[in-house]
PDB file of C-alpha atoms in Angstrom:
ATOM      1  CA  MET A   1       0.000   0.000   0.000  1.00  0.00           C
ATOM      2  CA  ASN A   2       1.288   3.435  -0.944  1.00  0.00           C
ATOM      3  CA  PRO A   3       1.890   5.361   2.329  1.00  0.00           C
ATOM      4  CA  ASP A   4       0.762   8.552   0.588  1.00  0.00           C
ATOM      5  CA  PHE A   5      -2.734   7.064   0.279  1.00  0.00           C
ATOM      6  CA  PRO A   6      -4.209   5.942   3.618  1.00  0.00           C
ATOM      7  CA  PRO A   7      -6.466   2.894   3.585  1.00  0.00           C
ATOM      8  CA  ILE A   8     -10.184   3.335   3.055  1.00  0.00           C
ATOM      9  CA  ILE A   9     -11.839   3.248   6.478  1.00  0.00           C
ATOM     10  CA  ASP A  10     -15.538   3.077   7.213  1.00  0.00           C
ATOM     11  CA  ALA A  11     -16.001   5.360  10.222  1.00  0.00           C
ATOM     12  CA  HIS A  12     -19.542   4.218  11.054  1.00  0.00           C
ATOM     13  CA  ALA A  13     -20.762   0.611  11.073  1.00  0.00           C
ATOM     14  CA  HIS A  14     -22.586  -1.684  13.482  1.00  0.00           C
ATOM     15  CA  CYS A  15     -21.583  -5.194  14.427  1.00  0.00           C
ATOM     16  CA  GLY A  16     -23.657  -7.385  16.708  1.00  0.00           C
ATOM     17  CA  VAL A  17     -23.546 -10.683  18.471  1.00  0.00           C
ATOM     18  CA  LEU A  18     -26.937 -10.689  20.268  1.00  0.00           C
ATOM     19  CA  ASP A  19     -29.367  -8.666  18.155  1.00  0.00           C
ATOM     20  CA  GLU A  20     -30.525 -10.841  15.270  1.00  0.00           C
ATOM     21  CA  SER A  21     -32.990  -8.351  13.763  1.00  0.00           C
ATOM     22  CA  TRP A  22     -30.438  -7.582  11.014  1.00  0.00           C
ATOM     23  CA  PRO A  23     -27.543  -9.589   9.528  1.00  0.00           C
ATOM     24  CA  GLN A  24     -24.795  -7.551  11.181  1.00  0.00           C
ATOM     25  CA  SER A  25     -21.980  -9.835  12.176  1.00  0.00           C
ATOM     26  CA  SER A  26     -18.371  -9.147  11.279  1.00  0.00           C
ATOM     27  CA  GLU A  27     -18.660 -11.828   8.601  1.00  0.00           C
ATOM     28  CA  ASP A  28     -21.754 -10.136   7.177  1.00  0.00           C
ATOM     29  CA  TYR A  29     -19.895  -6.841   6.969  1.00  0.00           C
ATOM     30  CA  GLN A  30     -16.912  -8.427   5.257  1.00  0.00           C
ATOM     31  CA  ARG A  31     -19.149  -9.952   2.604  1.00  0.00           C
ATOM     32  CA  HIS A  32     -20.602  -6.514   1.893  1.00  0.00           C
ATOM     33  CA  ILE A  33     -17.196  -4.894   1.355  1.00  0.00           C
ATOM     34  CA  ASP A  34     -15.801  -7.455  -1.094  1.00  0.00           C
ATOM     35  CA  GLY A  35     -14.213  -5.558  -3.971  1.00  0.00           C
ATOM     36  CA  THR A  36     -14.631  -2.119  -2.365  1.00  0.00           C
ATOM     37  CA  GLY A  37     -11.080  -1.628  -1.117  1.00  0.00           C
ATOM     38  CA  ILE A  38     -12.308  -0.896   2.413  1.00  0.00           C
ATOM     39  CA  GLN A  39      -9.542  -1.989   4.774  1.00  0.00           C
ATOM     40  CA  GLY A  40     -10.696  -0.665   8.153  1.00  0.00           C
ATOM     41  CA  VAL A  41     -13.925  -0.095  10.048  1.00  0.00           C
ATOM     42  CA  ALA A  42     -15.082   1.596  13.244  1.00  0.00           C
ATOM     43  CA  PHE A  43     -17.532  -0.875  14.759  1.00  0.00           C
ATOM     44  CA  PHE A  44     -20.294   0.038  17.238  1.00  0.00           C
ATOM     45  CA  SER A  45     -22.592  -2.345  19.068  1.00  0.00           C
ATOM     46  CA  PRO A  46     -26.195  -2.347  17.811  1.00  0.00           C
ATOM     47  CA  VAL A  47     -28.502  -0.206  19.928  1.00  0.00           C
ATOM     48  CA  TYR A  48     -30.691  -3.125  21.002  1.00  0.00           C
ATOM     49  CA  GLU A  49     -27.659  -4.796  22.554  1.00  0.00           C
ATOM     50  CA  ILE A  50     -27.228  -1.760  24.831  1.00  0.00           C
ATOM     51  CA  TYR A  51     -30.710  -0.735  25.980  1.00  0.00           C
ATOM     52  CA  ASP A  52     -34.362  -1.367  25.115  1.00  0.00           C
ATOM     53  CA  ARG A  53     -34.928   1.405  22.604  1.00  0.00           C
ATOM     54  CA  TYR A  54     -38.616   0.518  22.316  1.00  0.00           C
ATOM     55  CA  ASP A  55     -39.348   1.263  25.979  1.00  0.00           C
ATOM     56  CA  ALA A  56     -39.239   5.003  26.741  1.00  0.00           C
ATOM     57  CA  HIS A  57     -39.431   4.144  30.461  1.00  0.00           C
ATOM     58  CA  PHE A  58     -36.650   1.573  30.294  1.00  0.00           C
ATOM     59  CA  VAL A  59     -35.093   0.803  33.673  1.00  0.00           C
ATOM     60  CA  ASP A  60     -31.587  -0.586  33.640  1.00  0.00           C
ATOM     61  CA  SER A  61     -30.926  -3.975  35.206  1.00  0.00           C
ATOM     62  CA  PRO A  62     -28.050  -6.387  35.849  1.00  0.00           C
ATOM     63  CA  ALA A  63     -29.247  -8.420  32.854  1.00  0.00           C
ATOM     64  CA  TRP A  64     -28.933  -5.424  30.524  1.00  0.00           C
ATOM     65  CA  GLN A  65     -25.570  -4.521  32.030  1.00  0.00           C
ATOM     66  CA  ALA A  66     -24.372  -8.042  31.280  1.00  0.00           C
ATOM     67  CA  ARG A  67     -25.778  -7.737  27.753  1.00  0.00           C
ATOM     68  CA  ARG A  68     -23.842  -4.490  27.199  1.00  0.00           C
ATOM     69  CA  LEU A  69     -20.682  -6.015  28.581  1.00  0.00           C
ATOM     70  CA  GLN A  70     -20.953  -9.022  26.267  1.00  0.00           C
ATOM     71  CA  SER A  71     -21.714  -6.860  23.231  1.00  0.00           C
ATOM     72  CA  ASN A  72     -18.890  -4.394  23.794  1.00  0.00           C
ATOM     73  CA  ALA A  73     -16.454  -7.197  24.605  1.00  0.00           C
ATOM     74  CA  HIS A  74     -17.373  -8.948  21.365  1.00  0.00           C
ATOM     75  CA  LEU A  75     -16.015  -6.026  19.337  1.00  0.00           C
ATOM     76  CA  LEU A  76     -12.690  -6.315  21.139  1.00  0.00           C
ATOM     77  CA  SER A  77     -12.460  -9.978  20.140  1.00  0.00           C
ATOM     78  CA  LEU A  78     -12.681  -9.333  16.386  1.00  0.00           C
ATOM     79  CA  LYS A  79      -9.440  -9.864  14.492  1.00  0.00           C
ATOM     80  CA  PRO A  80     -10.349 -10.384  10.814  1.00  0.00           C
ATOM     81  CA  ALA A  81      -7.435 -11.304   8.569  1.00  0.00           C
ATOM     82  CA  ARG A  82      -7.926  -8.541   5.991  1.00  0.00           C
ATOM     83  CA  LEU A  83      -9.789  -5.881   7.947  1.00  0.00           C
ATOM     84  CA  THR A  84      -8.614  -3.574  10.731  1.00  0.00           C
ATOM     85  CA  VAL A  85     -11.316  -3.155  13.371  1.00  0.00           C
ATOM     86  CA  TYR A  86     -11.483   0.012  15.471  1.00  0.00           C
ATOM     87  CA  PRO A  87     -13.805  -0.860  18.389  1.00  0.00           C
ATOM     88  CA  TYR A  88     -15.882   1.886  20.016  1.00  0.00           C
ATOM     89  CA  LEU A  89     -17.378   1.493  23.489  1.00  0.00           C
ATOM     90  CA  PHE A  90     -21.137   2.102  23.442  1.00  0.00           C
ATOM     91  CA  ILE A  91     -21.837   3.912  26.696  1.00  0.00           C
ATOM     92  CA  TRP A  92     -25.130   3.970  28.563  1.00  0.00           C
ATOM     93  CA  ASN A  93     -26.444   5.220  31.916  1.00  0.00           C
ATOM     94  CA  ASP A  94     -24.119   3.114  34.033  1.00  0.00           C
ATOM     95  CA  PHE A  95     -21.343   5.179  32.364  1.00  0.00           C
ATOM     96  CA  ALA A  96     -19.045   2.163  32.594  1.00  0.00           C
ATOM     97  CA  VAL A  97     -15.804   3.777  31.441  1.00  0.00           C
ATOM     98  CA  GLU A  98     -13.944   1.281  33.618  1.00  0.00           C
ATOM     99  CA  GLN A  99     -14.525  -1.084  30.683  1.00  0.00           C
ATOM    100  CA  LEU A 100     -12.327   1.029  28.416  1.00  0.00           C
ATOM    101  CA  THR A 101      -9.169  -0.702  27.231  1.00  0.00           C
ATOM    102  CA  PRO A 102      -6.169   0.414  25.160  1.00  0.00           C
ATOM    103  CA  ALA A 103      -7.855  -1.199  22.146  1.00  0.00           C
ATOM    104  CA  HIS A 104     -10.869   1.120  22.225  1.00  0.00           C
ATOM    105  CA  ARG A 105     -10.635   3.892  19.657  1.00  0.00           C
ATOM    106  CA  GLY A 106     -13.713   5.928  20.570  1.00  0.00           C
ATOM    107  CA  ILE A 107     -17.098   6.172  22.270  1.00  0.00           C
ATOM    108  CA  LYS A 108     -20.582   5.664  20.851  1.00  0.00           C
ATOM    109  CA  TRP A 109     -23.230   7.860  22.534  1.00  0.00           C
ATOM    110  CA  HIS A 110     -26.670   7.301  21.034  1.00  0.00           C
ATOM    111  CA  ARG A 111     -30.394   7.787  21.445  1.00  0.00           C
ATOM    112  CA  HIS A 112     -33.343   8.900  19.303  1.00  0.00           C
ATOM    113  CA  PRO A 113     -36.449  10.909  20.290  1.00  0.00           C
ATOM    114  CA  GLY A 114     -38.902   8.757  22.212  1.00  0.00           C
ATOM    115  CA  GLU A 115     -36.167   6.441  23.487  1.00  0.00           C
ATOM    116  CA  PRO A 116     -34.959   6.274  27.103  1.00  0.00           C
ATOM    117  CA  LYS A 117     -32.815   9.263  27.998  1.00  0.00           C
ATOM    118  CA  TYR A 118     -29.251   9.645  29.165  1.00  0.00           C
ATOM    119  CA  HIS A 119     -28.919  10.893  32.736  1.00  0.00           C
ATOM    120  CA  TYR A 120     -26.778  13.911  31.953  1.00  0.00           C
ATOM    121  CA  ASP A 121     -27.102  15.285  35.496  1.00  0.00           C
ATOM    122  CA  ASP A 122     -25.785  12.087  37.085  1.00  0.00           C
ATOM    123  CA  PRO A 123     -22.328  12.746  38.596  1.00  0.00           C
ATOM    124  CA  ARG A 124     -21.197   9.526  36.917  1.00  0.00           C
ATOM    125  CA  CYS A 125     -21.870  11.140  33.535  1.00  0.00           C
ATOM    126  CA  LEU A 126     -19.464  13.994  34.238  1.00  0.00           C
ATOM    127  CA  ALA A 127     -16.911  11.549  35.634  1.00  0.00           C
ATOM    128  CA  ALA A 128     -17.201   9.437  32.475  1.00  0.00           C
ATOM    129  CA  LEU A 129     -16.703  12.499  30.289  1.00  0.00           C
ATOM    130  CA  ASP A 130     -13.625  13.397  32.331  1.00  0.00           C
ATOM    131  CA  GLU A 131     -12.191   9.939  31.656  1.00  0.00           C
ATOM    132  CA  ILE A 132     -13.049  10.134  27.950  1.00  0.00           C
ATOM    133  CA  ARG A 133     -11.381  13.556  27.826  1.00  0.00           C
ATOM    134  CA  ARG A 134      -8.314  12.251  29.638  1.00  0.00           C
ATOM    135  CA  ARG A 135      -7.972   9.394  27.182  1.00  0.00           C
ATOM    136  CA  ARG A 136      -8.484  11.764  24.234  1.00  0.00           C
ATOM    137  CA  LEU A 137     -11.139   9.524  22.724  1.00  0.00           C
ATOM    138  CA  PRO A 138     -13.595  10.872  20.137  1.00  0.00           C
ATOM    139  CA  VAL A 139     -17.329  10.520  20.771  1.00  0.00           C
ATOM    140  CA  VAL A 140     -19.832   9.654  18.041  1.00  0.00           C
ATOM    141  CA  LEU A 141     -22.889  11.533  19.290  1.00  0.00           C
ATOM    142  CA  GLU A 142     -26.371  10.764  17.996  1.00  0.00           C
ATOM    143  CA  GLU A 143     -28.884  12.767  20.052  1.00  0.00           C
ATOM    144  CA  GLU A 144     -31.789  15.183  19.788  1.00  0.00           C
ATOM    145  CA  LEU A 145     -30.834  18.665  18.628  1.00  0.00           C
ATOM    146  CA  GLU A 146     -31.243  20.417  21.977  1.00  0.00           C
ATOM    147  CA  LEU A 147     -29.170  17.781  23.753  1.00  0.00           C
ATOM    148  CA  THR A 148     -26.577  17.745  20.979  1.00  0.00           C
ATOM    149  CA  VAL A 149     -26.094  21.481  21.487  1.00  0.00           C
ATOM    150  CA  ARG A 150     -25.866  21.040  25.263  1.00  0.00           C
ATOM    151  CA  PHE A 151     -23.465  18.120  25.002  1.00  0.00           C
ATOM    152  CA  ILE A 152     -21.075  19.939  22.683  1.00  0.00           C
ATOM    153  CA  GLY A 153     -21.440  23.376  24.226  1.00  0.00           C
ATOM    154  CA  SER A 154     -21.124  22.576  27.914  1.00  0.00           C
ATOM    155  CA  LEU A 155     -20.722  18.922  28.831  1.00  0.00           C
ATOM    156  CA  ALA A 156     -18.013  17.759  26.449  1.00  0.00           C
ATOM    157  CA  GLN A 157     -15.700  20.717  26.122  1.00  0.00           C
ATOM    158  CA  GLY A 158     -12.259  19.533  25.080  1.00  0.00           C
ATOM    159  CA  ILE A 159     -13.646  16.323  23.540  1.00  0.00           C
ATOM    160  CA  ARG A 160     -13.783  15.751  19.798  1.00  0.00           C
ATOM    161  CA  VAL A 161     -17.387  14.985  18.863  1.00  0.00           C
ATOM    162  CA  ILE A 162     -18.436  13.287  15.620  1.00  0.00           C
ATOM    163  CA  ILE A 163     -21.981  14.081  14.493  1.00  0.00           C
ATOM    164  CA  PRO A 164     -23.040  11.131  12.308  1.00  0.00           C
ATOM    165  CA  HIS A 165     -25.104  11.278   9.121  1.00  0.00           C
ATOM    166  CA  LEU A 166     -24.053  14.929   8.684  1.00  0.00           C
ATOM    167  CA  GLY A 167     -26.610  15.685  11.375  1.00  0.00           C
ATOM    168  CA  GLY A 168     -29.443  13.752   9.770  1.00  0.00           C
ATOM    169  CA  LEU A 169     -30.577  12.226  13.089  1.00  0.00           C
ATOM    170  CA  ASN A 170     -29.393  15.071  15.349  1.00  0.00           C
ATOM    171  CA  GLY A 171     -31.998  17.517  14.107  1.00  0.00           C
ATOM    172  CA  GLY A 172     -30.844  17.782  10.517  1.00  0.00           C
ATOM    173  CA  PHE A 173     -27.896  19.185   8.605  1.00  0.00           C
ATOM    174  CA  ARG A 174     -29.261  22.727   8.476  1.00  0.00           C
ATOM    175  CA  ALA A 175     -30.318  22.786  12.122  1.00  0.00           C
ATOM    176  CA  ILE A 176     -26.797  21.791  13.151  1.00  0.00           C
ATOM    177  CA  SER A 177     -25.472  24.489  10.838  1.00  0.00           C
ATOM    178  CA  ALA A 178     -27.838  27.116  12.294  1.00  0.00           C
ATOM    179  CA  ALA A 179     -26.603  26.193  15.783  1.00  0.00           C
ATOM    180  CA  GLY A 180     -23.057  26.937  14.623  1.00  0.00           C
ATOM    181  CA  LEU A 181     -21.754  23.477  15.452  1.00  0.00           C
ATOM    182  CA  TRP A 182     -20.109  22.725  12.099  1.00  0.00           C
ATOM    183  CA  ASP A 183     -17.871  25.764  12.631  1.00  0.00           C
ATOM    184  CA  LEU A 184     -16.355  24.377  15.827  1.00  0.00           C
ATOM    185  CA  ASP A 185     -12.886  22.868  15.474  1.00  0.00           C
ATOM    186  CA  HIS A 186     -13.691  19.933  17.764  1.00  0.00           C
ATOM    187  CA  VAL A 187     -16.869  18.947  15.894  1.00  0.00           C
ATOM    188  CA  TRP A 188     -16.418  16.365  13.146  1.00  0.00           C
ATOM    189  CA  ALA A 189     -18.946  14.599  10.915  1.00  0.00           C
ATOM    190  CA  ASP A 190     -19.459  11.402   8.983  1.00  0.00           C
ATOM    191  CA  THR A 191     -21.218  10.966   5.655  1.00  0.00           C
ATOM    192  CA  ALA A 192     -23.302   7.875   6.469  1.00  0.00           C
ATOM    193  CA  LEU A 193     -26.618   8.122   4.590  1.00  0.00           C
ATOM    194  CA  ALA A 194     -26.173  11.878   4.028  1.00  0.00           C
ATOM    195  CA  SER A 195     -27.165  13.273   0.648  1.00  0.00           C
ATOM    196  CA  ARG A 196     -24.677  14.339  -1.999  1.00  0.00           C
ATOM    197  CA  ALA A 197     -26.052  17.877  -1.766  1.00  0.00           C
ATOM    198  CA  GLU A 198     -25.357  18.011   1.980  1.00  0.00           C
ATOM    199  CA  ILE A 199     -21.861  16.636   1.537  1.00  0.00           C
ATOM    200  CA  ARG A 200     -21.085  19.226  -1.153  1.00  0.00           C
ATOM    201  CA  GLU A 201     -22.475  22.061   0.953  1.00  0.00           C
ATOM    202  CA  TYR A 202     -20.503  20.947   3.993  1.00  0.00           C
ATOM    203  CA  LEU A 203     -17.289  20.818   1.955  1.00  0.00           C
ATOM    204  CA  GLN A 204     -17.896  24.239   0.430  1.00  0.00           C
ATOM    205  CA  ARG A 205     -18.576  25.872   3.784  1.00  0.00           C
ATOM    206  CA  HIS A 206     -16.345  23.984   6.188  1.00  0.00           C
ATOM    207  CA  GLY A 207     -13.640  22.235   4.189  1.00  0.00           C
ATOM    208  CA  HIS A 208     -12.750  18.561   4.248  1.00  0.00           C
ATOM    209  CA  ARG A 209     -10.481  18.061   7.259  1.00  0.00           C
ATOM    210  CA  ARG A 210     -13.211  17.013   9.732  1.00  0.00           C
ATOM    211  CA  LEU A 211     -15.384  14.886   7.444  1.00  0.00           C
ATOM    212  CA  MET A 212     -15.175  11.080   7.303  1.00  0.00           C
ATOM    213  CA  PHE A 213     -16.725   8.392   5.125  1.00  0.00           C
ATOM    214  CA  GLY A 214     -19.233   6.153   6.899  1.00  0.00           C
ATOM    215  CA  SER A 215     -21.740   3.538   5.754  1.00  0.00           C
ATOM    216  CA  ASP A 216     -24.095   2.978   8.748  1.00  0.00           C
ATOM    217  CA  PHE A 217     -24.020  -0.762   7.959  1.00  0.00           C
ATOM    218  CA  PRO A 218     -26.352  -2.690   8.089  1.00  0.00           C
ATOM    219  CA  PHE A 219     -28.749   0.214   7.440  1.00  0.00           C
ATOM    220  CA  GLY A 220     -26.485   1.528   4.701  1.00  0.00           C
ATOM    221  CA  GLU A 221     -24.658  -0.439   2.031  1.00  0.00           C
ATOM    222  CA  PRO A 222     -20.883   0.168   2.251  1.00  0.00           C
ATOM    223  CA  ALA A 223     -20.311  -0.108  -1.505  1.00  0.00           C
ATOM    224  CA  GLU A 224     -23.105   2.351  -2.273  1.00  0.00           C
ATOM    225  CA  GLU A 225     -22.009   4.827   0.384  1.00  0.00           C
ATOM    226  CA  LEU A 226     -18.442   4.638  -0.934  1.00  0.00           C
ATOM    227  CA  HIS A 227     -19.637   5.183  -4.502  1.00  0.00           C
ATOM    228  CA  LYS A 228     -21.552   8.246  -3.319  1.00  0.00           C
ATOM    229  CA  ILE A 229     -18.302   9.876  -2.194  1.00  0.00           C
ATOM    230  CA  ARG A 230     -16.433   8.911  -5.333  1.00  0.00           C
ATOM    231  CA  SER A 231     -19.248  10.189  -7.552  1.00  0.00           C
ATOM    232  CA  LEU A 232     -18.667  13.725  -6.255  1.00  0.00           C
ATOM    233  CA  ASN A 233     -15.512  13.960  -8.403  1.00  0.00           C
ATOM    234  CA  LEU A 234     -13.515  15.529  -5.601  1.00  0.00           C
ATOM    235  CA  ASP A 235      -9.880  16.487  -5.757  1.00  0.00           C
ATOM    236  CA  ASP A 236      -7.774  13.380  -5.064  1.00  0.00           C
ATOM    237  CA  ARG A 237      -6.354  14.914  -1.894  1.00  0.00           C
ATOM    238  CA  VAL A 238      -9.820  15.719  -0.549  1.00  0.00           C
ATOM    239  CA  GLU A 239     -11.266  12.314  -1.429  1.00  0.00           C
ATOM    240  CA  THR A 240      -8.321  10.516   0.151  1.00  0.00           C
ATOM    241  CA  ALA A 241      -8.754  12.481   3.368  1.00  0.00           C
ATOM    242  CA  ILE A 242     -12.475  11.755   3.594  1.00  0.00           C
ATOM    243  CA  LEU A 243     -12.099   8.058   2.780  1.00  0.00           C
ATOM    244  CA  GLY A 244      -9.524   7.329   5.458  1.00  0.00           C
ATOM    245  CA  GLY A 245      -6.945  10.012   6.051  1.00  0.00           C
ATOM    246  CA  ASN A 246      -9.097  12.043   8.406  1.00  0.00           C
ATOM    247  CA  PHE A 247     -10.076   8.981  10.425  1.00  0.00           C
ATOM    248  CA  LYS A 248      -6.429   8.070  10.879  1.00  0.00           C
ATOM    249  CA  ARG A 249      -5.629  11.636  11.933  1.00  0.00           C
ATOM    250  CA  LEU A 250      -8.431  11.489  14.497  1.00  0.00           C
ATOM    251  CA  GLN A 251      -6.856   8.481  16.193  1.00  0.00           C
ATOM    252  CA  ALA A 252      -4.655  10.079  18.830  1.00  0.00           C
ATOM    253  CA  PRO A 253      -2.590   7.930  21.198  1.00  0.00           C
ATOM    254  CA  VAL A 254      -4.502   6.910  24.305  1.00  0.00           C
ATOM    255  CA  ASP A 255      -3.220   8.398  27.577  1.00  0.00           C
ATOM    256  CA  HIS A 256      -3.391   5.915  30.468  1.00  0.00           C
ATOM    257  CA  ARG A 257      -1.651   7.944  33.133  1.00  0.00           C
TER     258      ARG A 257
END
């Protein structure tokens, strides 16, 4: 591989071991990337392996904690022969950052409207954010708009935050823009399921250095999402950065002091 051209890395994909509602194993993902040139992937646990997203009044339990532990640990066990896996810890209201290991490359922080809420006022939340900040780990944040603004503006200062789908599930691309979040140096984005028009507008207004290719597998098709980027006819330098260079640059050494 030419060192001037970083590998293609999918910055947003799900991989499960317990949730069988979608084919989303590591083997499933690898079958979907045959012939694409994708050589690395950031894997997140599926939501339903972390909490009951269909119960707005969900109460955590030892059984769900064990389920989360098994799901997150599964990502650490993956060592495919021709694919580099970057495991992200999916955090929930037990804020179990003690489960972080040197192999973790980021944090997944996720909920949709109508789903059970994060306990942002819990002292354990602030302690978890302190640990994430100390380790210099990026956070993929998928939240309602108001909470996205609060998270970035007050809770997670000093933490690099990735807004997935170019804001599509955080209130929308334009709402994130109106809130001024795309202008912030510590706010990144991925392209998973975003439109070509949104990607072009983002690049025109904010440049390419904080934008990363993502597929949202199994909800998005990696080959199609990759083709979407390549169909924009971007400058080679810009395309290379989006398809893997920026992700590699985001991966800072973990501080364990």
